[in-house]
CSV table of C-alpha atoms and ligand atoms in Angstrom, one decimal:
chain,number,residue,atom,x,y,z
N,1,UNK,CA,9.3,22.1,21.0
N,2,UNK,CA,6.9,23.7,18.6
N,3,UNK,CA,5.8,21.2,16.0
N,4,UNK,CA,3.0,22.6,13.9
N,5,UNK,CA,1.0,20.6,11.4
N,6,UNK,CA,-1.7,21.6,8.9
N,7,UNK,CA,-4.9,19.8,10.0
N,8,UNK,CA,-7.2,19.0,7.1
N,9,UNK,CA,-10.2,18.9,9.4
N,10,UNK,CA,-9.5,22.4,11.0
N,11,UNK,CA,-8.2,23.7,7.7
N,12,UNK,CA,-5.3,25.5,9.4
N,13,UNK,CA,-1.9,24.9,10.7
N,14,UNK,CA,-2.0,24.2,14.5
N,15,UNK,CA,0.5,23.5,17.2
N,16,UNK,CA,0.7,19.8,17.7
N,17,UNK,CA,0.4,18.3,21.2
N,18,UNK,CA,-0.4,14.6,21.6
N,19,UNK,CA,-2.9,13.3,24.2
N,20,UNK,CA,0.0,11.4,25.8
N,21,UNK,CA,3.6,12.4,25.1
N,22,UNK,CA,4.6,8.9,26.3
N,23,UNK,CA,2.6,7.3,23.6
N,24,UNK,CA,2.1,9.4,20.5
N,25,UNK,CA,-0.1,7.5,18.0
N,26,UNK,CA,-0.2,7.8,14.2
N,27,UNK,CA,-2.0,5.8,11.6
N,28,UNK,CA,-1.6,5.9,7.8
N,29,UNK,CA,-3.6,4.0,5.2
N,30,UNK,CA,-1.2,1.6,3.6
N,31,UNK,CA,-1.1,-0.4,0.3
N,32,UNK,CA,-3.6,-2.8,-1.2
N,33,UNK,CA,-1.2,-5.6,-2.2
N,34,UNK,CA,-2.1,-7.0,-5.6
N,35,UNK,CA,0.5,-5.5,-8.0
N,36,UNK,CA,3.5,-3.1,-8.0
N,37,UNK,CA,2.9,0.2,-6.3
N,38,UNK,CA,3.9,3.3,-8.4
N,39,UNK,CA,6.1,6.2,-7.3
N,40,UNK,CA,3.0,8.3,-6.7
N,41,UNK,CA,1.9,5.8,-4.0
N,42,UNK,CA,5.3,6.2,-2.4
N,43,UNK,CA,4.9,9.9,-1.7
N,44,UNK,CA,2.7,9.1,1.3
N,45,UNK,CA,5.1,6.4,2.5
N,46,UNK,CA,8.0,8.8,2.4
N,47,UNK,CA,6.1,11.9,3.8
N,48,UNK,CA,4.8,10.0,6.8
N,49,UNK,CA,8.1,8.3,7.4
N,50,UNK,CA,9.6,11.8,7.7
N,51,UNK,CA,6.8,12.8,10.2
N,52,UNK,CA,7.5,9.5,12.1
N,53,UNK,CA,11.2,10.5,12.3
N,54,UNK,CA,10.3,14.1,13.5
N,55,UNK,CA,8.0,12.7,16.1
N,56,UNK,CA,10.7,10.2,17.3
N,57,UNK,CA,13.1,13.1,17.5
N,58,UNK,CA,10.8,15.1,19.7
N,59,UNK,CA,9.2,12.4,21.9
N,60,UNK,CA,11.8,9.6,21.8
N,61,UNK,CA,11.7,6.6,19.5
N,62,UNK,CA,10.1,4.4,22.2
N,63,UNK,CA,7.2,6.8,22.7
N,64,UNK,CA,5.9,6.9,19.1
N,65,UNK,CA,3.6,4.2,17.8
N,66,UNK,CA,3.1,4.3,14.0
N,67,UNK,CA,0.7,1.8,12.4
N,68,UNK,CA,0.4,1.4,8.6
N,69,UNK,CA,-2.0,-1.3,7.5
N,70,UNK,CA,-1.8,-3.7,4.6
N,71,UNK,CA,-5.1,-4.3,2.7
N,72,UNK,CA,-5.0,-8.0,1.8
N,73,UNK,CA,-8.7,-8.6,1.0
N,74,UNK,CA,-10.2,-6.5,-1.8
N,75,UNK,CA,-12.0,-6.9,-5.0
N,76,UNK,CA,-8.9,-5.8,-6.9
N,77,UNK,CA,-6.9,-8.7,-5.3
N,78,UNK,CA,-9.7,-11.2,-6.2
N,79,UNK,CA,-9.6,-9.9,-9.8
N,80,UNK,CA,-5.8,-10.3,-9.9
N,81,UNK,CA,-6.1,-13.8,-8.6
N,82,UNK,CA,-8.7,-14.8,-11.2
N,83,UNK,CA,-6.6,-13.2,-14.0
N,84,UNK,CA,-3.3,-14.8,-13.0
N,85,UNK,CA,-4.5,-18.1,-11.5
N,86,UNK,CA,-2.3,-17.4,-8.5
N,87,UNK,CA,-3.8,-17.9,-5.0
N,88,UNK,CA,-4.8,-14.8,-3.2
N,89,UNK,CA,-2.5,-15.5,-0.2
N,90,UNK,CA,0.4,-15.9,-2.6
N,91,UNK,CA,-0.3,-12.6,-4.4
N,92,UNK,CA,-0.7,-10.6,-1.2
N,93,UNK,CA,2.4,-12.1,0.4
N,94,UNK,CA,4.5,-11.4,-2.7
N,95,UNK,CA,3.4,-7.8,-3.1
N,96,UNK,CA,3.5,-6.9,0.6
N,97,UNK,CA,7.1,-8.2,0.6
N,98,UNK,CA,8.0,-6.1,-2.5
N,99,UNK,CA,6.4,-3.0,-0.9
N,100,UNK,CA,8.4,-3.4,2.2
N,101,UNK,CA,11.7,-3.9,0.2
N,102,UNK,CA,11.1,-1.0,-2.1
N,103,UNK,CA,10.0,1.5,0.6
N,104,UNK,CA,13.1,0.4,2.6
N,105,UNK,CA,15.2,1.3,-0.4
N,106,UNK,CA,13.8,4.8,-0.1
N,107,UNK,CA,14.9,5.0,3.5
N,108,UNK,CA,11.4,4.4,4.9
N,109,UNK,CA,11.6,2.9,8.4
N,110,UNK,CA,9.4,0.0,9.1
N,111,UNK,CA,6.3,1.2,11.0
N,112,UNK,CA,5.9,0.1,14.6
N,113,UNK,CA,2.9,-2.0,13.7
N,114,UNK,CA,1.8,-3.3,10.3
N,115,UNK,CA,-1.7,-4.8,10.9
N,116,UNK,CA,-3.3,-6.8,8.0
N,117,UNK,CA,-7.0,-6.8,7.2
N,118,UNK,CA,-7.5,-10.5,7.2
N,119,UNK,CA,-6.1,-10.7,10.7
N,120,UNK,CA,-8.9,-8.5,12.0
N,121,UNK,CA,-12.1,-10.0,10.7
N,122,UNK,CA,-13.5,-10.7,14.2
N,123,UNK,CA,-12.8,-7.0,15.2
N,124,UNK,CA,-14.6,-5.8,12.0
N,125,UNK,CA,-17.6,-8.0,12.6
N,126,UNK,CA,-17.8,-6.7,16.2
N,127,UNK,CA,-17.7,-3.1,14.9
N,128,UNK,CA,-20.5,-3.8,12.5
N,129,UNK,CA,-22.6,-5.3,15.3
N,130,UNK,CA,-22.0,-2.2,17.4
N,131,UNK,CA,-23.1,0.1,14.5
N,132,UNK,CA,-26.2,-2.0,14.0
N,133,UNK,CA,-27.1,-2.0,17.7
N,134,UNK,CA,-26.6,1.8,17.9
N,135,UNK,CA,-28.9,2.3,14.8
N,136,UNK,CA,-26.2,3.6,12.4
N,137,UNK,CA,-26.3,0.7,10.1
N,138,UNK,CA,-28.8,-1.7,8.6
N,139,UNK,CA,-28.7,-5.2,7.1
N,140,UNK,CA,-30.2,-6.0,3.7
N,141,UNK,CA,-29.8,-8.9,1.3
N,142,UNK,CA,-26.6,-10.2,2.9
N,143,UNK,CA,-25.1,-6.7,3.0
N,144,UNK,CA,-24.7,-4.4,5.9
N,145,UNK,CA,-24.7,-0.7,5.1
N,146,UNK,CA,-23.8,2.4,7.0
N,147,UNK,CA,-26.7,4.9,6.9
N,148,UNK,CA,-24.9,8.1,6.1
N,149,UNK,CA,-28.0,10.2,7.0
N,150,UNK,CA,-27.6,9.1,10.6
N,151,UNK,CA,-24.2,10.8,11.0
N,152,UNK,CA,-24.6,14.6,11.1
N,153,UNK,CA,-20.9,15.3,10.6
N,154,UNK,CA,-20.6,13.3,7.4
N,155,UNK,CA,-18.6,15.3,4.8
N,156,UNK,CA,-16.9,17.6,7.3
N,157,UNK,CA,-13.4,16.4,6.5
N,158,UNK,CA,-13.6,16.7,2.7
N,159,UNK,CA,-16.0,19.7,2.9
N,160,UNK,CA,-18.2,18.8,0.0
N,161,UNK,CA,-21.9,18.7,0.4
N,162,UNK,CA,-23.8,15.4,0.0
N,163,UNK,CA,-25.2,16.1,-3.4
N,164,UNK,CA,-21.7,16.9,-4.7
N,165,UNK,CA,-20.4,13.8,-3.0
N,166,UNK,CA,-22.9,11.6,-4.7
N,167,UNK,CA,-22.1,13.1,-8.1
N,168,UNK,CA,-18.3,12.7,-7.4
N,169,UNK,CA,-18.4,9.2,-6.0
N,170,UNK,CA,-20.5,7.8,-8.9
N,171,UNK,CA,-21.9,5.4,-6.2
N,172,UNK,CA,-23.5,2.4,-7.5
N,173,UNK,CA,-27.3,2.5,-7.1
N,174,UNK,CA,-28.2,-0.8,-5.5
N,175,UNK,CA,-31.7,-2.0,-4.7
N,176,UNK,CA,-30.6,-2.9,-1.1
N,177,UNK,CA,-29.5,0.7,-0.3
N,178,UNK,CA,-32.0,2.9,1.5
N,179,UNK,CA,-30.0,6.0,0.3
N,180,UNK,CA,-27.5,5.9,-2.6
N,181,UNK,CA,-24.8,7.5,-0.4
N,182,UNK,CA,-24.9,4.7,2.1
N,183,UNK,CA,-21.7,2.6,2.0
N,184,UNK,CA,-21.0,-1.0,2.4
N,185,UNK,CA,-19.7,-2.3,5.8
N,186,UNK,CA,-20.1,-6.0,4.9
N,187,UNK,CA,-21.0,-7.8,1.7
N,188,UNK,CA,-21.8,-11.4,0.7
N,189,UNK,CA,-19.1,-13.5,-1.0
N,190,UNK,CA,-19.7,-15.8,-3.9
N,191,UNK,CA,-18.5,-19.4,-3.5
N,192,UNK,CA,-15.3,-18.7,-5.4
N,193,UNK,CA,-14.5,-15.5,-3.5
N,194,UNK,CA,-12.8,-15.3,-0.1
N,195,UNK,CA,-15.3,-15.1,2.7
N,196,UNK,CA,-15.9,-15.4,6.5
N,197,UNK,CA,-18.9,-16.6,8.4
N,198,UNK,CA,-20.8,-13.7,10.0
N,199,UNK,CA,-24.3,-13.0,11.4
N,200,UNK,CA,-25.2,-11.8,7.9
N,201,UNK,CA,-24.0,-14.9,6.1
N,202,UNK,CA,-20.7,-15.8,4.5
N,203,UNK,CA,-19.1,-12.6,3.3
N,204,UNK,CA,-16.2,-10.1,3.5
N,205,UNK,CA,-15.7,-6.5,4.7
N,206,UNK,CA,-16.1,-3.4,2.7
N,207,UNK,CA,-12.8,-1.6,2.2
N,208,UNK,CA,-13.3,1.2,4.7
N,209,UNK,CA,-14.1,-1.0,7.7
N,210,UNK,CA,-10.7,-2.4,8.2
N,211,UNK,CA,-9.0,0.9,9.1
N,212,UNK,CA,-11.6,1.7,11.8
N,213,UNK,CA,-11.2,-1.8,13.3
N,214,UNK,CA,-7.4,-1.9,13.2
N,215,UNK,CA,-7.0,1.7,14.5
N,216,UNK,CA,-9.2,0.8,17.6
N,217,UNK,CA,-7.3,-2.5,18.2
N,218,UNK,CA,-3.8,-1.2,17.5
N,219,UNK,CA,-3.9,2.4,18.8
N,220,UNK,CA,-7.1,3.2,20.6
N,221,UNK,CA,-10.4,5.1,20.2
N,222,UNK,CA,-9.0,8.6,19.4
N,223,UNK,CA,-5.5,8.7,17.9
N,224,UNK,CA,-3.2,11.7,17.6
N,225,UNK,CA,-2.5,11.7,13.8
N,226,UNK,CA,-4.2,10.1,10.9
N,227,UNK,CA,-2.6,10.4,7.5
N,228,UNK,CA,-2.9,9.5,3.8
N,229,UNK,CA,-3.0,10.8,0.3
N,230,UNK,CA,-5.5,13.5,-0.4
N,231,UNK,CA,-7.5,11.2,-2.7
N,232,UNK,CA,-8.4,9.3,0.4
N,233,UNK,CA,-10.2,12.2,2.1
N,234,UNK,CA,-13.4,11.2,0.4
N,235,UNK,CA,-14.9,8.7,0.6
N,236,UNK,CA,-12.4,6.6,2.5
N,237,UNK,CA,-11.6,8.9,5.4
N,238,UNK,CA,-15.1,10.2,5.7
N,239,UNK,CA,-16.3,6.7,6.0
N,240,UNK,CA,-13.6,5.8,8.6
N,241,UNK,CA,-14.7,8.8,10.7
N,242,UNK,CA,-18.4,7.8,10.4
N,243,UNK,CA,-17.7,4.2,11.4
N,244,UNK,CA,-15.4,5.0,14.3
N,245,UNK,CA,-17.2,8.0,15.7
N,246,UNK,CA,-20.6,6.4,15.7
N,247,UNK,CA,-19.2,3.2,17.3
N,248,UNK,CA,-17.5,5.3,20.0
N,249,UNK,CA,-20.3,7.6,21.2
N,250,UNK,CA,-19.1,10.4,19.0
N,251,UNK,CA,-15.4,10.4,20.0
N,252,UNK,CA,-13.3,11.8,17.2
N,253,UNK,CA,-11.2,9.3,15.3
N,254,UNK,CA,-8.1,11.5,15.1
N,255,UNK,CA,-7.0,14.8,16.6
N,256,UNK,CA,-5.1,15.8,13.5
N,257,UNK,CA,-5.7,14.8,9.9
N,258,UNK,CA,-2.8,15.1,7.4
N,259,UNK,CA,-3.1,14.6,3.6
N,260,UNK,CA,-0.3,14.7,1.1
N,261,UNK,CA,-0.8,16.1,-2.5
N,262,UNK,CA,-0.6,14.2,-5.7
N,263,UNK,CA,2.3,13.3,-7.9
N,264,UNK,CA,1.7,14.6,-11.4
N,265,UNK,CA,2.8,13.5,-14.8
N,266,UNK,CA,2.4,16.6,-16.9
N,267,UNK,CA,-1.0,18.0,-16.2
N,268,UNK,CA,-2.5,14.8,-14.9
N,269,UNK,CA,-2.3,13.0,-11.6
N,270,UNK,CA,-0.2,9.9,-11.8
N,271,UNK,CA,-2.6,7.0,-11.5
N,272,UNK,CA,-3.0,3.4,-12.5
N,273,UNK,CA,-6.4,4.2,-14.2
N,274,UNK,CA,-4.7,6.8,-16.5
N,275,UNK,CA,-1.9,4.5,-17.2
N,276,UNK,CA,0.8,7.2,-16.7
N,277,UNK,CA,2.6,5.5,-13.9
N,278,UNK,CA,6.3,5.1,-13.1
N,279,UNK,CA,7.3,2.2,-10.9
N,280,UNK,CA,9.9,2.4,-8.1
N,281,UNK,CA,10.9,-1.1,-9.3
N,282,UNK,CA,12.2,0.4,-12.6
N,283,UNK,CA,13.5,3.6,-11.1
N,284,UNK,CA,15.6,1.6,-8.5
N,285,UNK,CA,17.4,-0.2,-11.3
N,286,UNK,CA,18.8,3.2,-12.4
N,287,UNK,CA,18.9,5.3,-9.2
N,288,UNK,CA,19.8,4.9,-5.6
N,289,UNK,CA,16.6,4.9,-3.5
N,290,UNK,CA,17.8,8.0,-1.7
N,291,UNK,CA,17.6,10.0,-4.9
N,292,UNK,CA,13.9,9.1,-5.2
N,293,UNK,CA,13.4,10.0,-1.6
N,294,UNK,CA,15.1,13.4,-2.2
N,295,UNK,CA,12.9,14.0,-5.3
N,296,UNK,CA,9.7,13.2,-3.4
N,297,UNK,CA,10.7,15.5,-0.5
N,298,UNK,CA,11.9,18.4,-2.8
N,299,UNK,CA,8.4,20.0,-2.7
N,300,UNK,CA,6.2,20.6,0.3
N,301,UNK,CA,4.1,17.6,0.9
N,302,UNK,CA,0.8,19.4,0.5
N,303,UNK,CA,1.8,20.8,-2.9
N,304,UNK,CA,1.4,18.8,-6.1
N,305,UNK,CA,4.8,17.6,-7.4
N,306,UNK,CA,5.5,17.0,-11.0
N,307,UNK,CA,7.5,13.8,-11.6
N,308,UNK,CA,10.1,14.3,-14.4
N,309,UNK,CA,13.5,12.9,-15.4
N,310,UNK,CA,14.9,16.3,-14.7
N,311,UNK,CA,13.6,16.2,-11.1
N,312,UNK,CA,15.3,12.9,-10.5
N,313,UNK,CA,18.6,13.9,-12.3
N,314,UNK,CA,18.7,17.2,-10.3
N,315,UNK,CA,18.1,15.3,-7.0
N,316,UNK,CA,21.0,13.1,-7.9
N,317,UNK,CA,23.3,16.1,-8.6
N,318,UNK,CA,22.3,17.7,-5.3
N,319,UNK,CA,23.0,14.6,-3.3
N,320,UNK,CA,26.3,14.1,-5.1
N,321,UNK,CA,27.4,17.5,-3.8
N,322,UNK,CA,26.7,16.4,-0.2
N,323,UNK,CA,28.3,13.1,-0.7
N,324,UNK,CA,31.5,14.6,-2.1
N,325,UNK,CA,31.9,16.6,1.1
N,326,UNK,CA,31.0,13.5,3.3
N,327,UNK,CA,33.6,11.5,1.5
N,328,UNK,CA,36.3,13.8,2.9
N,329,UNK,CA,35.6,12.6,6.4
N,330,UNK,CA,33.7,9.3,6.3
N,331,UNK,CA,34.5,8.6,10.0
N,332,UNK,CA,33.4,12.0,11.2
N,333,UNK,CA,31.2,11.3,14.3
N,334,UNK,CA,27.5,12.2,13.8
N,335,UNK,CA,26.6,15.3,15.9
N,336,UNK,CA,24.5,14.4,19.0
N,337,UNK,CA,21.7,16.6,17.8
N,338,UNK,CA,20.5,17.7,14.4
N,339,UNK,CA,21.1,21.4,13.7
N,340,UNK,CA,18.3,23.7,14.9
N,341,UNK,CA,17.8,25.2,11.4
N,342,UNK,CA,16.7,21.8,10.1
N,343,UNK,CA,14.5,21.0,13.1
N,344,UNK,CA,12.8,24.4,12.8
N,345,UNK,CA,12.1,23.9,9.1
N,346,UNK,CA,10.5,20.4,9.7
N,347,UNK,CA,8.6,21.6,12.7
N,348,UNK,CA,6.9,24.1,10.4
N,349,UNK,CA,4.5,21.6,8.9
N,350,UNK,CA,7.3,19.5,7.4
N,351,UNK,CA,8.8,22.3,5.3
N,352,UNK,CA,11.2,20.1,3.4
N,353,UNK,CA,12.2,22.7,0.7
N,354,UNK,CA,13.4,24.9,3.6
N,355,UNK,CA,15.1,21.9,5.3
N,356,UNK,CA,16.9,21.1,2.0
N,357,UNK,CA,18.0,24.7,1.7
N,358,UNK,CA,19.3,24.3,5.2
N,359,UNK,CA,21.3,21.3,4.2
N,360,UNK,CA,23.0,23.3,1.5
N,361,UNK,CA,23.8,26.1,4.0
N,362,UNK,CA,25.4,23.6,6.3
N,363,UNK,CA,27.5,22.3,3.4
N,364,UNK,CA,28.6,25.8,2.5
N,365,UNK,CA,29.6,26.5,6.1
N,366,UNK,CA,31.5,23.2,6.3
N,367,UNK,CA,33.3,24.0,3.0
N,368,UNK,CA,34.7,27.3,4.5
N,369,UNK,CA,36.2,25.5,7.5
N,370,UNK,CA,39.5,23.7,8.0
N,371,UNK,CA,40.7,20.8,10.1
N,372,UNK,CA,38.7,19.8,13.2
N,373,UNK,CA,36.1,22.4,12.7
N,374,UNK,CA,35.4,21.1,9.2
N,375,UNK,CA,35.1,17.5,10.6
N,376,UNK,CA,32.6,18.8,13.2
N,377,UNK,CA,30.6,20.6,10.6
N,378,UNK,CA,30.4,17.4,8.5
N,379,UNK,CA,29.2,15.6,11.6
N,380,UNK,CA,26.5,18.2,11.9
N,381,UNK,CA,25.5,17.7,8.3
N,382,UNK,CA,25.3,14.0,8.9
N,383,UNK,CA,22.9,14.5,11.9
N,384,UNK,CA,20.7,16.7,9.7
N,385,UNK,CA,20.7,14.1,7.0
N,386,UNK,CA,19.8,11.4,9.5
N,387,UNK,CA,16.7,13.3,10.6
N,388,UNK,CA,15.6,13.6,7.0
N,389,UNK,CA,16.5,10.1,6.0
N,390,UNK,CA,19.5,11.1,3.8
N,391,UNK,CA,23.2,10.2,3.6
N,392,UNK,CA,22.7,6.6,4.7
N,393,UNK,CA,25.0,5.3,2.0
N,394,UNK,CA,28.8,5.2,2.4
N,395,UNK,CA,30.2,7.8,0.1
N,396,UNK,CA,32.5,5.3,-1.7
N,397,UNK,CA,29.4,3.2,-2.5
N,398,UNK,CA,27.4,6.2,-3.5
N,399,UNK,CA,29.8,7.1,-6.3
N,400,UNK,CA,29.8,3.6,-7.6
N,401,UNK,CA,26.0,4.1,-8.0
N,402,UNK,CA,23.2,1.7,-8.8
N,403,UNK,CA,23.1,1.5,-12.6
N,404,UNK,CA,22.1,-1.1,-15.1
N,405,UNK,CA,24.3,0.2,-17.9
N,406,UNK,CA,28.0,-0.2,-18.0
N,407,UNK,CA,30.2,-2.7,-16.2
N,408,UNK,CA,29.4,-3.9,-12.7
N,409,UNK,CA,31.6,-3.0,-9.8
N,410,UNK,CA,33.0,-6.6,-9.8
N,411,UNK,CA,34.0,-6.3,-13.5
N,412,UNK,CA,35.6,-2.9,-12.8
N,413,UNK,CA,37.5,-4.2,-9.9
N,414,UNK,CA,38.8,-7.1,-12.0
N,415,UNK,CA,40.0,-4.7,-14.7
N,416,UNK,CA,41.6,-2.5,-12.1
N,417,UNK,CA,43.5,-5.5,-10.7
N,418,UNK,CA,44.7,-6.4,-14.2
N,419,UNK,CA,45.8,-2.8,-14.7
N,420,UNK,CA,47.7,-2.7,-11.4
N,421,UNK,CA,49.5,-5.9,-12.4
N,422,UNK,CA,50.3,-4.4,-15.8
N,423,UNK,CA,51.7,-1.3,-14.1
N,424,UNK,CA,53.8,-3.4,-11.8
N,425,UNK,CA,55.2,-5.2,-14.8
N,426,UNK,CA,55.8,-1.8,-16.4
N,427,UNK,CA,53.5,-2.7,-19.3
N,428,UNK,CA,52.2,0.8,-19.6
N,429,UNK,CA,50.6,0.3,-23.0
N,430,UNK,CA,48.3,-2.3,-21.4
N,431,UNK,CA,47.5,-0.3,-18.3
N,432,UNK,CA,46.6,2.7,-20.5
N,433,UNK,CA,44.5,0.5,-22.7
N,434,UNK,CA,42.5,-0.7,-19.7
N,435,UNK,CA,42.1,2.9,-18.5
N,436,UNK,CA,40.8,4.0,-21.9
N,437,UNK,CA,38.5,1.0,-22.1
N,438,UNK,CA,37.0,2.0,-18.7
N,439,UNK,CA,36.8,5.6,-19.7
N,440,UNK,CA,34.8,4.7,-22.8
N,441,UNK,CA,32.3,3.0,-20.5
N,442,UNK,CA,32.1,6.1,-18.3
N,443,UNK,CA,34.4,4.9,-15.5
N,444,UNK,CA,37.0,7.3,-14.2
N,445,UNK,CA,40.0,6.0,-12.5
N,446,UNK,CA,41.8,8.1,-9.9
N,447,UNK,CA,45.2,6.9,-8.8
N,448,UNK,CA,46.0,7.6,-5.2
N,449,UNK,CA,48.5,6.6,-2.5
N,450,UNK,CA,46.3,3.6,-1.6
N,451,UNK,CA,45.9,2.4,-5.1
N,452,UNK,CA,43.4,3.2,-7.8
N,453,UNK,CA,39.8,4.3,-6.9
N,454,UNK,CA,37.0,4.6,-9.5
N,455,UNK,CA,33.8,6.5,-10.0
N,456,UNK,CA,31.2,6.7,-12.7
N,457,UNK,CA,31.4,10.0,-14.7
G,501,LIG,ZN1,-7.8,3.9,5.8
């Protein structure tokens, strides 16, 4: 076993070995649930799902603990509630549910643990008390702030100096801050805002605090892997490190830090603030979730990936090729182990372009075989797909597709039944008319020994 991962902190690819192979721990910063996530947000969900699968392959499913949090208290949620008049609890429940459903459609396995911020207020208050007692934080005007100057390693992960950070963060200069770079651990809540009683008055946590508190509670002091999108390196992950390390006598928060690159729209990063976002909700009306997963994994996770219609269409075409082969032997048993070529590619810092090239090679090999050998090769391809999170759809369903245009499968089946009846009654004019009608809507009928099958052209 030789899994190697690029560690953002060390700035190099290193062999991965967990502190305890019987309990490999991974934490990834999850969604803030106040509206629909965009496909750029889903890149992290899919990339770290793939790493979760690779870890489970190496260490056994029962030995990997993956926690991905849900942020359900945040100024953006409060704003959404004020704008819509909907209760905060109703908003967060609704969008957490949608996030789970949509990520599942992309083949993302549920994480082992899904801690929510509002379920960990006591742990967060305890953490702030520790930081105050150790002299890393100070209370002022109902706020508690982390004194960045007290933590020597601040900025090591993102590798920018403090002056640059200040310029980049556009931190709000507040009278209660001793240093403009200090960040909020706890802040007061107005009467119409959610709040919890604390030693510093009724208030709520700053955003960064929850991850440190939940990581400690769910996984421990030092975890094996911490992941997230590269935009989280600063300030979010720097602040997580500052909070956790200083509360734990300098113990590192994570042994390996992984960050995925941006999804781009043209020259820009896809982001809500730029308004150039594409929603999985809309994409899933047109494409199977697996096509979106394939598109997101088509580039190496650290590289930027440009999201285009062409990328999605090309991903569908590639998957169609695999599914056409899989359709030949739908009952071929899945090989006990995924092929070595795929495991090696993924062990090399999740080299998905190489793994996808490996899938095409496996397909080419299978296509040159006959009989039992061909069925075995298809089983091998299935095992490779399972590791990557592909080929989870039955081929006959795959070619029916998830589309909004054109007739539904039920309508097509009804027309096919009508056509079969017409053929039986030797009314060939009618059966041809139905076939032409379906063809005009992009439905191709293939008559076979077991009756007519159909697919979308
Ligand atoms: Zn976090």
